[in-house]
PDB file of C-alpha atoms in Angstrom:
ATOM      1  CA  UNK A  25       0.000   0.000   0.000  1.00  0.00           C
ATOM      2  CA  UNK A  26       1.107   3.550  -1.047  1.00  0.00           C
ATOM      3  CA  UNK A  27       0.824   6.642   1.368  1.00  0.00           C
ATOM      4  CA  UNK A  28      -1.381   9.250  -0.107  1.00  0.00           C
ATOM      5  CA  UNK A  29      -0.819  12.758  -0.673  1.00  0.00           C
ATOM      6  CA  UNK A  30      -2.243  15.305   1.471  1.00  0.00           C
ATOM      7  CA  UNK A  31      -2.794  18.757   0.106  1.00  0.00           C
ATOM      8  CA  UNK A  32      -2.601  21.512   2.896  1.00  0.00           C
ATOM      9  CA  UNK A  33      -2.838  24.597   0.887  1.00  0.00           C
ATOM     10  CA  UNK A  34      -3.463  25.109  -3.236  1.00  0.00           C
ATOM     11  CA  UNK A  35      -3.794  27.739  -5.412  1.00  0.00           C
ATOM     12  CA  UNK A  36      -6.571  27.327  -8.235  1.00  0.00           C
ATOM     13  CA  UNK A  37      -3.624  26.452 -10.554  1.00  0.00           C
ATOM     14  CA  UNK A  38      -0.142  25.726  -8.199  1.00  0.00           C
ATOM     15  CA  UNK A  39       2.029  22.632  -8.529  1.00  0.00           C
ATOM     16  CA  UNK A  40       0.357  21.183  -5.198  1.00  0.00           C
ATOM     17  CA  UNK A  41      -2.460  19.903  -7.679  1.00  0.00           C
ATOM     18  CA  UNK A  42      -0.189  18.634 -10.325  1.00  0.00           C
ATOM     19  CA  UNK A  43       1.052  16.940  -7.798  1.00  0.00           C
ATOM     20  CA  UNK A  44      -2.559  15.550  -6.568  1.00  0.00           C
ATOM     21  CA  UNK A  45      -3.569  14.751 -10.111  1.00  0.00           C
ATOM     22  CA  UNK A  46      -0.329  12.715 -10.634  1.00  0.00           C
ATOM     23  CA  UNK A  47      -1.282  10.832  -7.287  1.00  0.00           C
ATOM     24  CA  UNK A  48      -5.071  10.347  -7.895  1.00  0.00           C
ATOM     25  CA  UNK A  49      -3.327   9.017 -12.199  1.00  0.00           C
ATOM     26  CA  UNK A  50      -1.478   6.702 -10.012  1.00  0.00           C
ATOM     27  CA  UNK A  51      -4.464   4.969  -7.626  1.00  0.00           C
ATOM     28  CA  UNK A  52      -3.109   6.843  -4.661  1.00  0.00           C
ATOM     29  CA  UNK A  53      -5.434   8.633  -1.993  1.00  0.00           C
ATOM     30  CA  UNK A  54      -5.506  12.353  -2.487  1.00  0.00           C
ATOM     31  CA  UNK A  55      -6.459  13.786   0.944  1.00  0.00           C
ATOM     32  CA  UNK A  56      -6.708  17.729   1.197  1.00  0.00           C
ATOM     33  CA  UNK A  57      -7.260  20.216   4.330  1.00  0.00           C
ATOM     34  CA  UNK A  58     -10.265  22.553   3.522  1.00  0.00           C
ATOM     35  CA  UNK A  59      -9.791  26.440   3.910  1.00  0.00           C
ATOM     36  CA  UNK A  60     -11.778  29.517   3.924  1.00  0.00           C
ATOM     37  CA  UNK A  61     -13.711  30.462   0.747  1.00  0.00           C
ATOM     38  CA  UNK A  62     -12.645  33.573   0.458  1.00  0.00           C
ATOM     39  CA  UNK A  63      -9.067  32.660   0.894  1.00  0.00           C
ATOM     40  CA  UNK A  64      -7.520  32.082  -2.818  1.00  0.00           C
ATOM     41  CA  UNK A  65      -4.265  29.811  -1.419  1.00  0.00           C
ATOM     42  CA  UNK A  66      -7.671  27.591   0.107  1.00  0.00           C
ATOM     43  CA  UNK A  67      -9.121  27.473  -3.407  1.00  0.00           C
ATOM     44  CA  UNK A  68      -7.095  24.622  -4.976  1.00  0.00           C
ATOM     45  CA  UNK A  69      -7.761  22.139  -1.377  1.00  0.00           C
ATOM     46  CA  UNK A  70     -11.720  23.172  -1.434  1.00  0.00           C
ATOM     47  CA  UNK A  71     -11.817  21.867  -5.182  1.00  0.00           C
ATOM     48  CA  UNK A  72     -10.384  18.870  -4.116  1.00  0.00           C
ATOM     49  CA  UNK A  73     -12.849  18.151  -1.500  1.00  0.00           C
ATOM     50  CA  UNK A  74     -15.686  19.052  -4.157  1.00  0.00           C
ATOM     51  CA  UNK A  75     -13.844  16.461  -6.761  1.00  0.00           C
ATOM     52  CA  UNK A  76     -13.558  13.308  -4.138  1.00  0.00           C
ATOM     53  CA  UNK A  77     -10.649  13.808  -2.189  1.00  0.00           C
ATOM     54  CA  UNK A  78     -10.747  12.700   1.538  1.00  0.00           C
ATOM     55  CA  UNK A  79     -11.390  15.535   3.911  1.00  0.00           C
ATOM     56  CA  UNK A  80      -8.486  16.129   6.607  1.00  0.00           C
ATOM     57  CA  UNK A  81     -10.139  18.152   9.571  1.00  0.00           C
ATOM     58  CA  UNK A  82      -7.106  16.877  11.870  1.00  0.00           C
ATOM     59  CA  UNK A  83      -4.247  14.706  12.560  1.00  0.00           C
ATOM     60  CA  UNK A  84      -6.946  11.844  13.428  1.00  0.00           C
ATOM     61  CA  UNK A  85      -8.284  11.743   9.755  1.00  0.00           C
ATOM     62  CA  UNK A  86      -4.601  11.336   8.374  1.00  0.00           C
ATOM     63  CA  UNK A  87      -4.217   8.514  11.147  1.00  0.00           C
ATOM     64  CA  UNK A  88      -6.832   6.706   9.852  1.00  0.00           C
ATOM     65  CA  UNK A  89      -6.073   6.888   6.463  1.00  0.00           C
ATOM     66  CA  UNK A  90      -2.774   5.670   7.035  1.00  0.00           C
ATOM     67  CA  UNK A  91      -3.813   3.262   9.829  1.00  0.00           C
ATOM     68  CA  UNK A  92      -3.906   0.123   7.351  1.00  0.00           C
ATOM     69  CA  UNK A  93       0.267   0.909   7.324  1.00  0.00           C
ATOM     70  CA  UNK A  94      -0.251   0.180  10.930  1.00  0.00           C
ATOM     71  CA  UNK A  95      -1.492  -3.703   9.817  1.00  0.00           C
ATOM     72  CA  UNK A  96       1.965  -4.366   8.364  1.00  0.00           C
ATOM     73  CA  UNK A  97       3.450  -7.747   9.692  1.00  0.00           C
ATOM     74  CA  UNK A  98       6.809  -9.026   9.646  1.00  0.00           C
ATOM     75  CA  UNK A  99       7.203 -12.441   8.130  1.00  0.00           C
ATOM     76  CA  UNK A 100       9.055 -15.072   8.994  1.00  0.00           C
ATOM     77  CA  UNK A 101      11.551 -14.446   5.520  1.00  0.00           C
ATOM     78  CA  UNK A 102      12.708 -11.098   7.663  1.00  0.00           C
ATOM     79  CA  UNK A 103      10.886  -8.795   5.072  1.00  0.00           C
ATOM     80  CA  UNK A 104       7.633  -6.483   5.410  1.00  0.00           C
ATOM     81  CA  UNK A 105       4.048  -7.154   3.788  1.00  0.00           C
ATOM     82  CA  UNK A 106       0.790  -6.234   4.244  1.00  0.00           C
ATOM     83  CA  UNK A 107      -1.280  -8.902   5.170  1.00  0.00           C
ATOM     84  CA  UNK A 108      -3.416  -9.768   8.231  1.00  0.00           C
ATOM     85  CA  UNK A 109      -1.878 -12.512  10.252  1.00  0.00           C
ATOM     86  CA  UNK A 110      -1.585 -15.983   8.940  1.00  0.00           C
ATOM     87  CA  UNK A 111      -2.437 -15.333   4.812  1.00  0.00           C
ATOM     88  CA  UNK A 112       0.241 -15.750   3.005  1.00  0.00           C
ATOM     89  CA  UNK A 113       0.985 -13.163  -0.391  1.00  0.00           C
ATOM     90  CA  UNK A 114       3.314 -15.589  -2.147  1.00  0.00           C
ATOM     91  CA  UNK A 115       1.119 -16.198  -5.007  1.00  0.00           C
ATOM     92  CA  UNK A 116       1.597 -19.703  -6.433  1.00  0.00           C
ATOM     93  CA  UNK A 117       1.443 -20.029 -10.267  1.00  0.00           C
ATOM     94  CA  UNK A 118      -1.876 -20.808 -10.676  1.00  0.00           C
ATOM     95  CA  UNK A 119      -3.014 -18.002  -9.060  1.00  0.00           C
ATOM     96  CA  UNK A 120      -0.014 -15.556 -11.034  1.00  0.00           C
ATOM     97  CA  UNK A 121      -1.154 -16.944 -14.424  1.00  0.00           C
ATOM     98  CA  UNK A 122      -4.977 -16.597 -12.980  1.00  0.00           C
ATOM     99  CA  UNK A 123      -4.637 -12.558 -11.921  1.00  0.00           C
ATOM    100  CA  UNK A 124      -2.838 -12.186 -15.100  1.00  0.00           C
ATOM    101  CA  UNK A 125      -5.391 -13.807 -17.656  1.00  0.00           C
ATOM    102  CA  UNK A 126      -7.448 -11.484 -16.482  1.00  0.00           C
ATOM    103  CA  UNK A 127      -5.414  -8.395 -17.325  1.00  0.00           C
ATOM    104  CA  UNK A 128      -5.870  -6.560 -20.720  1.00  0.00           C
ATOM    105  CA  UNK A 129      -4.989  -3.579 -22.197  1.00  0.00           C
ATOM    106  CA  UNK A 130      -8.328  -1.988 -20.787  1.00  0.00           C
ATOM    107  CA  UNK A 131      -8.312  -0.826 -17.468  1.00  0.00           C
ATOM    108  CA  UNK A 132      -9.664  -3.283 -14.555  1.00  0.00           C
ATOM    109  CA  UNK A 133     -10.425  -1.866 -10.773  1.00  0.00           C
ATOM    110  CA  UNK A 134      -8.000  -4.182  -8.718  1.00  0.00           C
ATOM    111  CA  UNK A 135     -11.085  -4.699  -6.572  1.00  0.00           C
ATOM    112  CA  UNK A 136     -12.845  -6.511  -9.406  1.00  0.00           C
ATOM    113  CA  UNK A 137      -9.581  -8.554 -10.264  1.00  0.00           C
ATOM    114  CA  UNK A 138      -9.625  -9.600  -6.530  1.00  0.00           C
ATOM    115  CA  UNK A 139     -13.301 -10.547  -6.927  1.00  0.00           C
ATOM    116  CA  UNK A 140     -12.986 -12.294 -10.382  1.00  0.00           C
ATOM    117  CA  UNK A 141      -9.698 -14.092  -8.963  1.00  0.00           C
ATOM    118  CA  UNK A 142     -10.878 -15.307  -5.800  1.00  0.00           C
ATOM    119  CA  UNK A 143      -7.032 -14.715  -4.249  1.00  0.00           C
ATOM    120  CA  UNK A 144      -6.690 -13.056  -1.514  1.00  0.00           C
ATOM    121  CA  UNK A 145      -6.126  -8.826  -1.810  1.00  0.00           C
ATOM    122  CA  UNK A 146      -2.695  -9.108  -0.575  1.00  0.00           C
ATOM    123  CA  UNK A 147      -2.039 -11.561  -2.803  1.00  0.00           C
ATOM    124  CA  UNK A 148      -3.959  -9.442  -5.769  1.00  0.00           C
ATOM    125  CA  UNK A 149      -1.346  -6.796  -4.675  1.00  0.00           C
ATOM    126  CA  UNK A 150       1.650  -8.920  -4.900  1.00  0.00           C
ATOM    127  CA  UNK A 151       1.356  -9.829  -8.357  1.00  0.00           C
ATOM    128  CA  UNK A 152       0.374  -6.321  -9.437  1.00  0.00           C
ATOM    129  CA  UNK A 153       3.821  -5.531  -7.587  1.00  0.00           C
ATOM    130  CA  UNK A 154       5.347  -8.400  -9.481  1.00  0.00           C
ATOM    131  CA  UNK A 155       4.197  -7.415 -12.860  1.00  0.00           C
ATOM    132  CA  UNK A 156       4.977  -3.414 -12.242  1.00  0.00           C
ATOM    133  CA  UNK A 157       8.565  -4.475 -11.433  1.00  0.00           C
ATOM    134  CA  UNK A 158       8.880  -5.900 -14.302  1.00  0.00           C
ATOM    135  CA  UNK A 159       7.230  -2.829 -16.131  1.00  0.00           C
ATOM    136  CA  UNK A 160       4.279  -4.981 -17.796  1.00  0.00           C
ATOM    137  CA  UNK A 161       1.782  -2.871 -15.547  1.00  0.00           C
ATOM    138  CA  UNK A 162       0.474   0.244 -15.903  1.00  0.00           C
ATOM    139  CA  UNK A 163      -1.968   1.996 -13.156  1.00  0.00           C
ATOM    140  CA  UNK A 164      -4.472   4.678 -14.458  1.00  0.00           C
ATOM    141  CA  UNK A 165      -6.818   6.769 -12.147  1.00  0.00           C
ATOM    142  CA  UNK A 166      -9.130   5.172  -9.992  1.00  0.00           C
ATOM    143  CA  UNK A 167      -7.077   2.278  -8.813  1.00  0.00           C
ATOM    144  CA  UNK A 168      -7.335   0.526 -12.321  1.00  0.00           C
ATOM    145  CA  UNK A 169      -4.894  -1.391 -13.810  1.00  0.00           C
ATOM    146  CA  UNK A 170      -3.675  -2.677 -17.629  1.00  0.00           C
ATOM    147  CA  UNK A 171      -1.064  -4.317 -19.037  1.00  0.00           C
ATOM    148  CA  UNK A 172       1.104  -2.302 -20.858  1.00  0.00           C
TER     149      UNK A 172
END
């Protein structure tokens, strides 16, 4: 899982939403802290809100955005995943060439390739991972994924 960007203060046009954009493009969570109307550096954060991105009235709401970070286990192979305790990611080769198969060049929501799979998410994840590596993934906007 990716940490999202959080947008404290935007212009209508200022490199803070590039930068959102770019992150929401990638499937990450755009998070923005609201301002006055009548401020113009509050503009850019309000439009956020407006378009979909998570509201951040304190350090609370960032918390639990983030909290899933908090989930991460360490495995017994000394290295970090995100998994609850006792799944296992390592995706066997059925279920690679089964997550793949259902990859085209048209963009899928990784929910509906976990749902059409029957893996587990964190093992949905893995093999996205795998296949980005190897730069035969490409993300678009909305968490959706192709091959390409």
């Amino acid at each position: 899982m990716a940490l999202g960007t959080v947008v404290i203060e935007a212009a209508p046009k200022s490199g803070s939403l590039i930068t959102a954009r770019l992150a929401n493009e990638a499937g990450r969570e755009v998070m923005a802290v609201p301002g006055s109307p009548l401020d113009s550096r509050a503009q850019g954060c309000n439009a956020l809100i407006r378009d979909g991105a998570t509201l951040i009235q304190n350090a609370a709401d960032v918390l639990e955005q983030i909290r899933p970070l908090g989930d991460m286990v360490r495995s017994p192979s000394d290295r970090w995943q995100v998994a609850p305790p006792g799944i296992d990611i390592d995706a066997d080769d059925i279920a690679r060439k089964k997550i793949t198969d259902l990859l085209g060049h048209t963009p899928v929501a990784i929910d509906e390739l976990v749902r059409q799979s029957g893996a587990h998410a964190a093992t949905v994840a893995a093999v996205l991972l795998e296949l980005e590596l190897a730069g035969r993934l490409s993300r678009h906007a909305g968490g959706r994924v192709s091959l390409g």
